[in-house]
Amino acid sequence: MPIYPKPSSGSESVRRLLLAVALPAVLRLGPAAHGAPDPACAIYPGAEWRDDRGAVINAHGGGFLRSGGRYYWYGQHMVEGEAGNTAQVGIHVYSSEDLCRWRDDGIAMPVSLDPRSEITKGCLIERPKVIFNRRKGKFVMWFHLEGKGSGYSSAMVGIAVADEPAGPFRFVRSFRPNAGRWPRNAPETMRTPLSQAELARLSGCKMNGGPSADFPIDLVFRRDFAGGQMSRDMTLFVDDDGAAYLFTVAEENATLQISRLTDDFLGVTGDYARVFPNGFNEAPAVFKRKGRYFMFTSGTTGWAPNACRLSVASSLWGPWRQVGNPCSGTDAQKASTFDSQSTYVLEVIGQPDLFIFMADRWRPENPPDGRYVWLPLRWRGDLPLIEWKDSWAPSNLHG
Ligand code: GAL
């Protein structure tokens, strides 16, 4: 069923007449046919969300891109059962003009059925993010990649490329970033490989992905100097000058690292900075407003939600300053980020000052039932606030 009536020809007045007559009917019919409770184009955070074919949208850990007047939503396609949290299908893509109604554009990057492939079925492909490279005219996808059966120990990025926003994306390569490079903000005294004594200390430390009293802060990035820095939860950010950056969770989850991408977006330049050493942040979502940079992160409790953290900076390289929990609501809502974990912040084109906080409500015991929590940011002075809404309309937020 087409979602929008498309006047085949005619003047503006004919178009308006058609819209006036047909659109309310379509708005009534569309969501009702898809099972949504409200007739308007609205977003229902945490509710089941269906696509244009009536299927539940399956795009977790999502990344977003606007291209050719449409929004594209890329995410992990998750299946039921024990294997559901691993990559069994690939990266799903949907597209929309209004952010409410999403067309299923299929699997943008399928897993490989070749057991020798790095993206073989059963590996982990998480948090895909897509940016457009003007220089080459290519759509470039980065994602968190873990080799099949390696748990979360590979800690790599994967890259895939496409000519069209909906793909197909062709896998290019995977790697750990910044091998053989020191962070731009590491003092000279730290720019040395680990000594025998430091290696011995490291081997006795507990590193289980979360904070611990004896966490060997400042040893892990030096350990990883030769082989490349670990990269787990990640996002991409393109600045106003067209330069792109990888924000990634490194150093056994202890430290965020920001890396400048090469001009073709197919690698890193080796210029990178450490942010919040020993801060144990995950799920970075980065955006810019009025010349300032903002980042939402979570703590490190796996699929279980925890409190959101807001950080701000006036330069992308930092210093970044953590300014607390941006959520407003009950204690339970604040402690769990409305039962979700950040994945992206989308700036809505054509709507003044509309940024959408996008997060996942993970359901690891039944992964496809994971939900999407999208909430418009409210601004209190220069800082964003996230408040619960049962529903809201992206086109009518300021109306
Ligand atoms: C979360 C992370 C997810 C996934 C999960 C696995 O903290 O943000 O992307 O990796 O852990 O436990």
mmCIF file of C-alpha atoms and ligand atoms in Angstrom:
data_model
loop_
_atom_site.group_PDB
_atom_site.id
_atom_site.type_symbol
_atom_site.label_atom_id
_atom_site.label_comp_id
_atom_site.label_asym_id
_atom_site.label_seq_id
_atom_site.Cartn_x
_atom_site.Cartn_y
_atom_site.Cartn_z
ATOM 1 C CA MET A 1 0.000 0.000 0.000
ATOM 2 C CA PRO A 2 1.506 3.341 -0.968
ATOM 3 C CA ILE A 3 1.916 5.639 1.979
ATOM 4 C CA TYR A 4 1.756 8.920 0.109
ATOM 5 C CA PRO A 5 -0.612 9.781 -2.694
ATOM 6 C CA LYS A 6 1.542 11.031 -5.528
ATOM 7 C CA PRO A 7 -0.232 13.509 -7.801
ATOM 8 C CA SER A 8 1.033 12.506 -11.212
ATOM 9 C CA SER A 9 1.011 16.016 -12.609
ATOM 10 C CA GLY A 10 -0.735 19.329 -12.283
ATOM 11 C CA SER A 11 -0.454 22.692 -10.715
ATOM 12 C CA GLU A 12 0.226 23.561 -7.126
ATOM 13 C CA SER A 13 -3.490 24.093 -6.493
ATOM 14 C CA VAL A 14 -4.357 20.637 -7.796
ATOM 15 C CA ARG A 15 -1.601 19.207 -5.636
ATOM 16 C CA ARG A 16 -2.939 21.048 -2.587
ATOM 17 C CA LEU A 17 -6.465 19.913 -3.284
ATOM 18 C CA LEU A 18 -5.325 16.327 -3.566
ATOM 19 C CA LEU A 19 -3.347 16.600 -0.382
ATOM 20 C CA ALA A 20 -6.247 18.224 1.458
ATOM 21 C CA VAL A 21 -8.613 15.479 0.412
ATOM 22 C CA ALA A 22 -6.326 12.498 0.387
ATOM 23 C CA LEU A 23 -3.794 13.126 3.120
ATOM 24 C CA PRO A 24 -6.104 13.022 6.132
ATOM 25 C CA ALA A 25 -7.510 9.766 4.832
ATOM 26 C CA VAL A 26 -4.032 8.360 4.352
ATOM 27 C CA LEU A 27 -2.950 9.518 7.799
ATOM 28 C CA ARG A 28 -5.999 7.807 9.251
ATOM 29 C CA LEU A 29 -5.551 4.687 7.229
ATOM 30 C CA GLY A 30 -1.783 4.354 7.358
ATOM 31 C CA PRO A 31 -1.021 3.983 11.048
ATOM 32 C CA ALA A 32 -4.291 2.172 11.774
ATOM 33 C CA ALA A 33 -3.392 -0.370 9.133
ATOM 34 C CA HIS A 34 0.037 -0.705 10.766
ATOM 35 C CA GLY A 35 -1.354 -1.154 14.233
ATOM 36 C CA ALA A 36 -0.402 2.230 15.723
ATOM 37 C CA PRO A 37 -2.996 3.733 18.057
ATOM 38 C CA ASP A 38 -2.937 7.335 16.847
ATOM 39 C CA PRO A 39 -4.043 8.589 13.433
ATOM 40 C CA ALA A 40 -1.426 11.327 13.089
ATOM 41 C CA CYS A 41 2.191 11.080 12.006
ATOM 42 C CA ALA A 42 3.616 10.585 15.457
ATOM 43 C CA ILE A 43 6.416 8.772 17.208
ATOM 44 C CA TYR A 44 5.621 6.486 20.135
ATOM 45 C CA PRO A 45 8.801 5.942 22.155
ATOM 46 C CA GLY A 46 9.180 2.351 23.279
ATOM 47 C CA ALA A 47 6.105 1.098 21.409
ATOM 48 C CA GLU A 48 6.090 -1.558 18.750
ATOM 49 C CA TRP A 49 6.875 0.155 15.459
ATOM 50 C CA ARG A 50 5.851 -1.259 12.109
ATOM 51 C CA ASP A 51 7.151 -0.558 8.618
ATOM 52 C CA ASP A 52 5.231 0.037 5.376
ATOM 53 C CA ARG A 53 4.653 -3.696 4.987
ATOM 54 C CA GLY A 54 3.287 -4.131 8.483
ATOM 55 C CA ALA A 55 6.402 -5.884 9.804
ATOM 56 C CA VAL A 56 8.037 -4.791 13.057
ATOM 57 C CA ILE A 57 11.024 -2.539 12.306
ATOM 58 C CA ASN A 58 14.222 -4.474 12.929
ATOM 59 C CA ALA A 59 17.137 -2.008 13.045
ATOM 60 C CA HIS A 60 18.820 -1.921 16.448
ATOM 61 C CA GLY A 61 21.841 0.134 17.501
ATOM 62 C CA GLY A 62 20.795 2.440 14.681
ATOM 63 C CA GLY A 63 22.593 5.070 12.671
ATOM 64 C CA PHE A 64 20.902 7.700 10.485
ATOM 65 C CA LEU A 65 21.654 9.560 7.295
ATOM 66 C CA ARG A 66 19.744 12.057 5.210
ATOM 67 C CA SER A 67 20.116 11.702 1.469
ATOM 68 C CA GLY A 68 17.993 12.833 -1.477
ATOM 69 C CA GLY A 69 15.235 14.178 0.772
ATOM 70 C CA ARG A 70 14.872 10.923 2.713
ATOM 71 C CA TYR A 71 16.078 9.760 6.072
ATOM 72 C CA TYR A 72 17.814 6.388 6.152
ATOM 73 C CA TRP A 73 17.815 4.220 9.264
ATOM 74 C CA TYR A 74 20.493 1.519 9.432
ATOM 75 C CA GLY A 75 20.478 -1.005 12.237
ATOM 76 C CA GLN A 76 21.241 -4.500 13.403
ATOM 77 C CA HIS A 77 18.687 -7.027 12.185
ATOM 78 C CA MET A 78 18.160 -9.314 15.183
ATOM 79 C CA VAL A 79 16.469 -12.704 15.173
ATOM 80 C CA GLU A 80 14.689 -14.679 17.870
ATOM 81 C CA GLY A 81 16.426 -17.174 20.084
ATOM 82 C CA GLU A 82 19.851 -17.625 21.564
ATOM 83 C CA ALA A 83 21.709 -16.677 18.402
ATOM 84 C CA GLY A 84 19.634 -13.524 18.036
ATOM 85 C CA ASN A 85 22.194 -11.177 19.490
ATOM 86 C CA THR A 86 24.761 -12.304 16.922
ATOM 87 C CA ALA A 87 24.691 -11.272 13.271
ATOM 88 C CA GLN A 88 22.498 -13.846 11.525
ATOM 89 C CA VAL A 89 21.160 -11.630 8.751
ATOM 90 C CA GLY A 90 23.067 -8.345 8.500
ATOM 91 C CA ILE A 91 22.366 -4.636 8.570
ATOM 92 C CA HIS A 92 18.786 -3.663 7.779
ATOM 93 C CA VAL A 93 17.923 -0.314 6.189
ATOM 94 C CA TYR A 94 14.649 1.610 6.174
ATOM 95 C CA SER A 95 13.890 5.017 4.710
ATOM 96 C CA SER A 96 11.337 7.725 5.384
ATOM 97 C CA GLU A 97 10.388 11.261 4.465
ATOM 98 C CA ASP A 98 8.724 12.150 7.745
ATOM 99 C CA LEU A 99 10.527 10.044 10.378
ATOM 100 C CA CYS A 100 7.218 8.360 11.285
ATOM 101 C CA ARG A 101 6.536 6.066 8.378
ATOM 102 C CA TRP A 102 9.401 3.866 7.329
ATOM 103 C CA ARG A 103 9.759 1.931 4.106
ATOM 104 C CA ASP A 104 11.612 -1.364 4.295
ATOM 105 C CA ASP A 105 14.558 -0.972 1.927
ATOM 106 C CA GLY A 106 15.904 -4.434 2.734
ATOM 107 C CA ILE A 107 19.219 -5.716 3.990
ATOM 108 C CA ALA A 108 21.856 -3.110 3.195
ATOM 109 C CA MET A 109 24.767 -5.362 4.110
ATOM 110 C CA PRO A 110 24.127 -9.089 4.480
ATOM 111 C CA VAL A 111 26.364 -11.327 6.551
ATOM 112 C CA SER A 112 28.542 -13.641 4.496
ATOM 113 C CA LEU A 113 27.837 -17.359 4.209
ATOM 114 C CA ASP A 114 31.539 -17.984 3.647
ATOM 115 C CA PRO A 115 32.960 -19.222 6.965
ATOM 116 C CA ARG A 116 36.304 -17.565 6.147
ATOM 117 C CA SER A 117 34.772 -14.114 5.811
ATOM 118 C CA GLU A 118 35.266 -11.606 8.644
ATOM 119 C CA ILE A 119 31.538 -10.864 8.497
ATOM 120 C CA THR A 120 30.514 -14.497 8.424
ATOM 121 C CA LYS A 121 27.081 -15.383 9.842
ATOM 122 C CA GLY A 122 27.386 -15.614 13.639
ATOM 123 C CA CYS A 123 29.940 -12.824 14.068
ATOM 124 C CA LEU A 124 28.878 -9.629 15.861
ATOM 125 C CA ILE A 125 28.064 -6.548 13.798
ATOM 126 C CA GLU A 126 26.866 -3.740 16.036
ATOM 127 C CA ARG A 127 25.959 -0.053 15.919
ATOM 128 C CA PRO A 128 26.296 0.596 12.166
ATOM 129 C CA LYS A 129 26.773 4.258 11.219
ATOM 130 C CA VAL A 130 26.744 5.587 7.647
ATOM 131 C CA ILE A 131 28.196 8.831 6.323
ATOM 132 C CA PHE A 132 28.459 10.189 2.796
ATOM 133 C CA ASN A 133 31.856 10.902 1.327
ATOM 134 C CA ARG A 134 31.488 13.795 -1.126
ATOM 135 C CA ARG A 135 34.979 13.431 -2.526
ATOM 136 C CA LYS A 136 34.367 9.900 -3.780
ATOM 137 C CA GLY A 137 30.568 10.022 -4.003
ATOM 138 C CA LYS A 138 30.314 6.927 -1.783
ATOM 139 C CA PHE A 139 28.244 5.951 1.230
ATOM 140 C CA VAL A 140 30.563 4.594 3.897
ATOM 141 C CA MET A 141 29.393 2.371 6.762
ATOM 142 C CA TRP A 142 31.426 1.782 9.920
ATOM 143 C CA PHE A 143 30.411 -0.730 12.560
ATOM 144 C CA HIS A 144 31.671 -2.564 15.607
ATOM 145 C CA LEU A 145 32.871 -5.990 14.492
ATOM 146 C CA GLU A 146 33.662 -9.032 16.593
ATOM 147 C CA GLY A 147 34.927 -12.203 14.946
ATOM 148 C CA LYS A 148 32.626 -15.212 15.209
ATOM 149 C CA GLY A 149 33.099 -16.978 18.527
ATOM 150 C CA SER A 150 35.493 -14.404 19.930
ATOM 151 C CA GLY A 151 33.014 -12.864 22.366
ATOM 152 C CA TYR A 152 33.887 -9.194 22.558
ATOM 153 C CA SER A 153 37.657 -9.693 22.428
ATOM 154 C CA SER A 154 38.340 -8.777 18.785
ATOM 155 C CA ALA A 155 37.154 -5.184 19.424
ATOM 156 C CA MET A 156 37.507 -4.011 15.829
ATOM 157 C CA VAL A 157 35.858 -1.634 13.416
ATOM 158 C CA GLY A 158 34.520 -2.870 10.104
ATOM 159 C CA ILE A 159 33.993 -0.733 7.009
ATOM 160 C CA ALA A 160 31.678 -1.220 4.041
ATOM 161 C CA VAL A 161 30.964 0.982 1.012
ATOM 162 C CA ALA A 162 27.996 1.562 -1.284
ATOM 163 C CA ASP A 163 27.054 3.723 -4.262
ATOM 164 C CA GLU A 164 23.488 4.221 -3.058
ATOM 165 C CA PRO A 165 22.242 5.025 0.442
ATOM 166 C CA ALA A 166 20.217 1.803 0.715
ATOM 167 C CA GLY A 167 23.180 -0.236 -0.451
ATOM 168 C CA PRO A 168 24.181 -2.847 -1.270
ATOM 169 C CA PHE A 169 27.186 -2.210 0.976
ATOM 170 C CA ARG A 170 30.349 -4.112 0.107
ATOM 171 C CA PHE A 171 32.531 -5.101 3.057
ATOM 172 C CA VAL A 172 35.981 -3.539 2.707
ATOM 173 C CA ARG A 173 38.034 -4.493 5.773
ATOM 174 C CA SER A 174 38.272 -4.583 9.537
ATOM 175 C CA PHE A 175 40.998 -3.422 11.872
ATOM 176 C CA ARG A 176 41.894 -1.964 15.237
ATOM 177 C CA PRO A 177 42.495 1.760 14.788
ATOM 178 C CA ASN A 178 45.699 3.724 15.205
ATOM 179 C CA ALA A 179 48.284 0.939 15.321
ATOM 180 C CA GLY A 180 51.742 2.409 15.905
ATOM 181 C CA ARG A 181 50.386 5.866 16.810
ATOM 182 C CA TRP A 182 50.379 7.691 20.110
ATOM 183 C CA PRO A 183 47.350 9.748 21.122
ATOM 184 C CA ARG A 184 47.815 13.477 20.517
ATOM 185 C CA ASN A 185 47.091 14.172 24.198
ATOM 186 C CA ALA A 186 49.381 11.509 25.702
ATOM 187 C CA PRO A 187 52.264 13.115 27.543
ATOM 188 C CA GLU A 188 55.760 12.367 26.248
ATOM 189 C CA THR A 189 56.498 10.251 29.327
ATOM 190 C CA MET A 190 53.712 7.824 28.410
ATOM 191 C CA ARG A 191 54.829 7.309 24.848
ATOM 192 C CA THR A 192 56.748 4.132 25.542
ATOM 193 C CA PRO A 193 55.915 0.461 25.260
ATOM 194 C CA LEU A 194 55.173 -1.312 28.537
ATOM 195 C CA SER A 195 58.087 -2.401 30.715
ATOM 196 C CA GLN A 196 58.297 -5.975 32.041
ATOM 197 C CA ALA A 197 57.093 -4.729 35.434
ATOM 198 C CA GLU A 198 54.099 -2.984 33.843
ATOM 199 C CA LEU A 199 53.258 -6.075 31.808
ATOM 200 C CA ALA A 200 53.327 -8.136 34.990
ATOM 201 C CA ARG A 201 51.055 -5.627 36.728
ATOM 202 C CA LEU A 202 48.651 -5.668 33.803
ATOM 203 C CA SER A 203 48.378 -9.444 33.809
ATOM 204 C CA GLY A 204 47.244 -9.358 37.442
ATOM 205 C CA CYS A 205 44.489 -6.765 36.870
ATOM 206 C CA LYS A 206 40.811 -7.569 36.549
ATOM 207 C CA MET A 207 39.515 -6.212 33.273
ATOM 208 C CA ASN A 208 35.931 -7.325 32.794
ATOM 209 C CA GLY A 209 34.582 -4.408 30.778
ATOM 210 C CA GLY A 210 33.547 -2.373 33.810
ATOM 211 C CA PRO A 211 35.230 -0.267 36.461
ATOM 212 C CA SER A 212 37.426 -1.917 39.053
ATOM 213 C CA ALA A 213 39.515 -0.499 41.876
ATOM 214 C CA ASP A 214 42.820 -1.617 40.379
ATOM 215 C CA PHE A 215 42.051 -0.796 36.752
ATOM 216 C CA PRO A 216 45.399 -0.105 35.097
ATOM 217 C CA ILE A 217 44.572 3.325 33.771
ATOM 218 C CA ASP A 218 47.129 4.501 31.197
ATOM 219 C CA LEU A 219 48.597 1.041 30.638
ATOM 220 C CA VAL A 220 46.110 -0.399 28.166
ATOM 221 C CA PHE A 221 46.551 2.071 25.312
ATOM 222 C CA ARG A 222 50.287 1.510 25.584
ATOM 223 C CA ARG A 223 49.728 -2.265 25.518
ATOM 224 C CA ASP A 224 47.689 -1.792 22.318
ATOM 225 C CA PHE A 225 50.156 0.579 20.622
ATOM 226 C CA ALA A 226 51.570 -2.008 18.243
ATOM 227 C CA GLY A 227 48.407 -3.919 17.355
ATOM 228 C CA GLY A 228 45.963 -1.022 17.289
ATOM 229 C CA GLN A 229 43.512 0.345 19.814
ATOM 230 C CA MET A 230 40.456 -1.634 20.855
ATOM 231 C CA SER A 231 37.192 -0.395 19.361
ATOM 232 C CA ARG A 232 33.792 -1.502 20.678
ATOM 233 C CA ASP A 233 30.714 0.775 20.906
ATOM 234 C CA MET A 234 31.199 3.483 18.317
ATOM 235 C CA THR A 235 29.710 6.306 16.326
ATOM 236 C CA LEU A 236 30.771 8.626 13.530
ATOM 237 C CA PHE A 237 30.520 12.382 13.436
ATOM 238 C CA VAL A 238 31.002 14.692 10.425
ATOM 239 C CA ASP A 239 31.940 18.246 11.301
ATOM 240 C CA ASP A 240 30.869 21.378 9.407
ATOM 241 C CA ASP A 241 34.158 21.413 7.479
ATOM 242 C CA GLY A 242 33.469 17.904 6.136
ATOM 243 C CA ALA A 243 36.079 16.199 8.328
ATOM 244 C CA ALA A 244 34.831 12.946 9.870
ATOM 245 C CA TYR A 245 35.660 11.397 13.225
ATOM 246 C CA LEU A 246 35.277 8.028 14.914
ATOM 247 C CA PHE A 247 34.207 8.095 18.550
ATOM 248 C CA THR A 248 34.917 4.721 20.011
ATOM 249 C CA VAL A 249 35.094 2.845 23.284
ATOM 250 C CA ALA A 250 38.655 1.625 23.721
ATOM 251 C CA GLU A 251 41.039 0.383 26.407
ATOM 252 C CA GLU A 252 38.863 -2.475 27.761
ATOM 253 C CA ASN A 253 35.921 -0.003 27.864
ATOM 254 C CA ALA A 254 37.770 2.375 30.204
ATOM 255 C CA THR A 255 38.411 5.257 27.800
ATOM 256 C CA LEU A 256 36.772 6.885 24.802
ATOM 257 C CA GLN A 257 38.998 7.657 21.862
ATOM 258 C CA ILE A 258 38.306 10.180 19.098
ATOM 259 C CA SER A 259 40.038 9.534 15.783
ATOM 260 C CA ARG A 260 40.143 11.645 12.646
ATOM 261 C CA LEU A 261 39.187 9.695 9.527
ATOM 262 C CA THR A 262 41.083 9.885 6.269
ATOM 263 C CA ASP A 263 39.587 12.091 3.546
ATOM 264 C CA ASP A 264 37.970 9.111 1.813
ATOM 265 C CA PHE A 265 36.462 7.969 5.170
ATOM 266 C CA LEU A 266 37.918 4.498 4.624
ATOM 267 C CA GLY A 267 40.430 4.606 7.455
ATOM 268 C CA VAL A 268 41.868 6.659 10.291
ATOM 269 C CA THR A 269 44.668 9.195 9.905
ATOM 270 C CA GLY A 270 46.472 8.217 13.114
ATOM 271 C CA ASP A 271 45.524 11.492 14.779
ATOM 272 C CA TYR A 272 43.515 10.594 17.884
ATOM 273 C CA ALA A 273 42.804 11.684 21.438
ATOM 274 C CA ARG A 274 41.888 9.876 24.646
ATOM 275 C CA VAL A 275 38.812 11.185 26.453
ATOM 276 C CA PHE A 276 37.760 10.436 30.032
ATOM 277 C CA PRO A 277 40.429 7.817 30.868
ATOM 278 C CA ASN A 278 38.942 5.368 33.357
ATOM 279 C CA GLY A 279 35.481 6.906 32.783
ATOM 280 C CA PHE A 280 33.927 3.651 31.483
ATOM 281 C CA ASN A 281 31.563 5.178 28.958
ATOM 282 C CA GLU A 282 29.693 3.299 26.245
ATOM 283 C CA ALA A 283 27.153 4.035 23.520
ATOM 284 C CA PRO A 284 28.486 7.415 22.325
ATOM 285 C CA ALA A 285 26.093 9.680 20.381
ATOM 286 C CA VAL A 286 27.608 12.970 19.228
ATOM 287 C CA PHE A 287 26.139 16.139 17.746
ATOM 288 C CA LYS A 288 26.870 19.841 17.348
ATOM 289 C CA ARG A 289 24.691 22.835 18.109
ATOM 290 C CA LYS A 290 25.619 26.492 17.833
ATOM 291 C CA GLY A 291 29.316 25.657 17.521
ATOM 292 C CA ARG A 292 29.425 23.417 20.607
ATOM 293 C CA TYR A 293 29.870 19.664 20.650
ATOM 294 C CA PHE A 294 27.659 17.400 22.736
ATOM 295 C CA MET A 295 27.995 13.724 23.532
ATOM 296 C CA PHE A 296 25.618 11.335 25.261
ATOM 297 C CA THR A 297 27.103 8.152 26.661
ATOM 298 C CA SER A 298 25.982 5.370 28.978
ATOM 299 C CA GLY A 299 27.820 3.471 31.652
ATOM 300 C CA THR A 300 29.056 -0.075 31.087
ATOM 301 C CA THR A 301 26.332 -2.518 32.133
ATOM 302 C CA GLY A 302 25.976 -4.476 28.885
ATOM 303 C CA TRP A 303 22.400 -4.776 27.641
ATOM 304 C CA ALA A 304 21.001 -3.519 30.959
ATOM 305 C CA PRO A 305 20.226 0.196 30.962
ATOM 306 C CA ASN A 306 21.919 2.706 33.211
ATOM 307 C CA ALA A 307 22.014 6.479 33.640
ATOM 308 C CA CYS A 308 22.819 8.647 30.639
ATOM 309 C CA ARG A 309 25.768 11.024 30.815
ATOM 310 C CA LEU A 310 26.078 14.303 28.957
ATOM 311 C CA SER A 311 29.433 15.760 27.954
ATOM 312 C CA VAL A 312 30.180 19.048 26.210
ATOM 313 C CA ALA A 313 33.187 20.576 24.478
ATOM 314 C CA SER A 314 33.920 23.689 22.493
ATOM 315 C CA SER A 315 36.552 21.868 20.451
ATOM 316 C CA LEU A 316 36.027 18.384 19.119
ATOM 317 C CA TRP A 317 39.434 17.294 20.396
ATOM 318 C CA GLY A 318 38.456 18.452 23.862
ATOM 319 C CA PRO A 319 38.726 19.150 26.641
ATOM 320 C CA TRP A 320 35.389 17.378 27.119
ATOM 321 C CA ARG A 321 33.518 18.128 30.318
ATOM 322 C CA GLN A 322 30.962 15.777 31.814
ATOM 323 C CA VAL A 323 27.955 17.739 33.058
ATOM 324 C CA GLY A 324 25.716 15.063 34.557
ATOM 325 C CA ASN A 325 22.569 13.187 33.677
ATOM 326 C CA PRO A 326 20.470 14.979 31.025
ATOM 327 C CA CYS A 327 17.313 12.974 31.769
ATOM 328 C CA SER A 328 14.479 14.608 33.613
ATOM 329 C CA GLY A 329 11.727 12.491 35.177
ATOM 330 C CA THR A 330 11.283 9.987 37.971
ATOM 331 C CA ASP A 331 14.323 8.511 39.717
ATOM 332 C CA ALA A 332 13.754 5.234 37.888
ATOM 333 C CA GLN A 333 13.559 7.011 34.531
ATOM 334 C CA LYS A 334 16.725 8.950 35.245
ATOM 335 C CA ALA A 335 18.608 5.897 36.500
ATOM 336 C CA SER A 336 17.726 3.876 33.393
ATOM 337 C CA THR A 337 17.533 6.557 30.671
ATOM 338 C CA PHE A 338 13.876 5.594 30.228
ATOM 339 C CA ASP A 339 14.984 1.947 30.026
ATOM 340 C CA SER A 340 17.282 2.570 27.069
ATOM 341 C CA GLN A 341 20.834 3.168 25.877
ATOM 342 C CA SER A 342 21.859 5.922 23.451
ATOM 343 C CA THR A 343 22.708 5.168 19.848
ATOM 344 C CA TYR A 344 22.374 8.426 17.865
ATOM 345 C CA VAL A 345 21.244 12.047 17.906
ATOM 346 C CA LEU A 346 19.547 13.176 14.715
ATOM 347 C CA GLU A 347 19.289 16.827 13.780
ATOM 348 C CA VAL A 348 16.026 17.260 11.899
ATOM 349 C CA ILE A 349 16.360 19.369 8.788
ATOM 350 C CA GLY A 350 13.781 22.129 8.404
ATOM 351 C CA GLN A 351 12.655 22.065 12.031
ATOM 352 C CA PRO A 352 14.316 24.797 14.053
ATOM 353 C CA ASP A 353 16.486 23.359 16.778
ATOM 354 C CA LEU A 354 15.017 19.865 16.660
ATOM 355 C CA PHE A 355 17.453 17.180 17.755
ATOM 356 C CA ILE A 356 16.173 13.676 18.485
ATOM 357 C CA PHE A 357 17.751 11.532 21.173
ATOM 358 C CA MET A 358 17.630 7.971 19.836
ATOM 359 C CA ALA A 359 18.191 4.966 22.032
ATOM 360 C CA ASP A 360 17.680 1.214 22.226
ATOM 361 C CA ARG A 361 15.584 -0.636 24.729
ATOM 362 C CA TRP A 362 17.470 -3.915 24.417
ATOM 363 C CA ARG A 363 15.707 -7.248 24.944
ATOM 364 C CA PRO A 364 18.588 -9.755 24.830
ATOM 365 C CA GLU A 365 16.288 -12.660 25.776
ATOM 366 C CA ASN A 366 14.155 -11.926 22.693
ATOM 367 C CA PRO A 367 16.301 -9.542 20.621
ATOM 368 C CA PRO A 368 13.827 -8.568 17.848
ATOM 369 C CA ASP A 369 11.471 -7.279 20.531
ATOM 370 C CA GLY A 370 14.010 -4.586 21.467
ATOM 371 C CA ARG A 371 12.327 -1.184 21.166
ATOM 372 C CA TYR A 372 13.329 2.265 19.975
ATOM 373 C CA VAL A 373 13.152 5.216 22.324
ATOM 374 C CA TRP A 374 13.200 8.491 20.390
ATOM 375 C CA LEU A 375 12.694 11.704 22.320
ATOM 376 C CA PRO A 376 13.070 15.315 21.181
ATOM 377 C CA LEU A 377 15.688 17.257 23.111
ATOM 378 C CA ARG A 378 14.503 20.213 25.087
ATOM 379 C CA TRP A 379 16.933 23.038 25.712
ATOM 380 C CA ARG A 380 17.451 24.569 29.085
ATOM 381 C CA GLY A 381 19.857 27.372 28.338
ATOM 382 C CA ASP A 382 22.747 25.805 26.483
ATOM 383 C CA LEU A 383 22.195 22.271 27.740
ATOM 384 C CA PRO A 384 19.836 19.599 26.426
ATOM 385 C CA LEU A 385 17.262 17.853 28.540
ATOM 386 C CA ILE A 386 15.628 14.511 27.766
ATOM 387 C CA GLU A 387 12.053 14.099 28.965
ATOM 388 C CA TRP A 388 9.626 11.248 28.477
ATOM 389 C CA LYS A 389 6.760 11.622 26.022
ATOM 390 C CA ASP A 390 4.219 8.888 25.273
ATOM 391 C CA SER A 391 4.002 10.260 21.764
ATOM 392 C CA TRP A 392 5.102 13.298 19.814
ATOM 393 C CA ALA A 393 5.033 14.607 16.258
ATOM 394 C CA PRO A 394 8.312 15.593 14.625
ATOM 395 C CA SER A 395 6.532 18.046 12.333
ATOM 396 C CA ASN A 396 4.570 19.739 15.063
ATOM 397 C CA LEU A 397 6.954 20.029 17.929
ATOM 398 C CA HIS A 398 7.111 23.769 18.016
ATOM 399 C CA GLY A 399 3.578 24.317 16.749
HETATM 400 C C1 GAL B 1 26.210 -2.821 25.384
HETATM 401 C C2 GAL B 1 26.584 -2.231 24.053
HETATM 402 C C3 GAL B 1 25.827 -2.984 23.005
HETATM 403 C C4 GAL B 1 26.234 -4.440 23.102
HETATM 404 C C5 GAL B 1 25.992 -4.961 24.513
HETATM 405 C C6 GAL B 1 26.465 -6.387 24.692
HETATM 406 O O1 GAL B 1 26.819 -2.119 26.417
HETATM 407 O O2 GAL B 1 26.256 -0.874 24.033
HETATM 408 O O3 GAL B 1 26.103 -2.431 21.744
HETATM 409 O O4 GAL B 1 27.583 -4.562 22.766
HETATM 410 O O5 GAL B 1 26.647 -4.139 25.444
HETATM 411 O O6 GAL B 1 26.408 -6.766 26.036
#
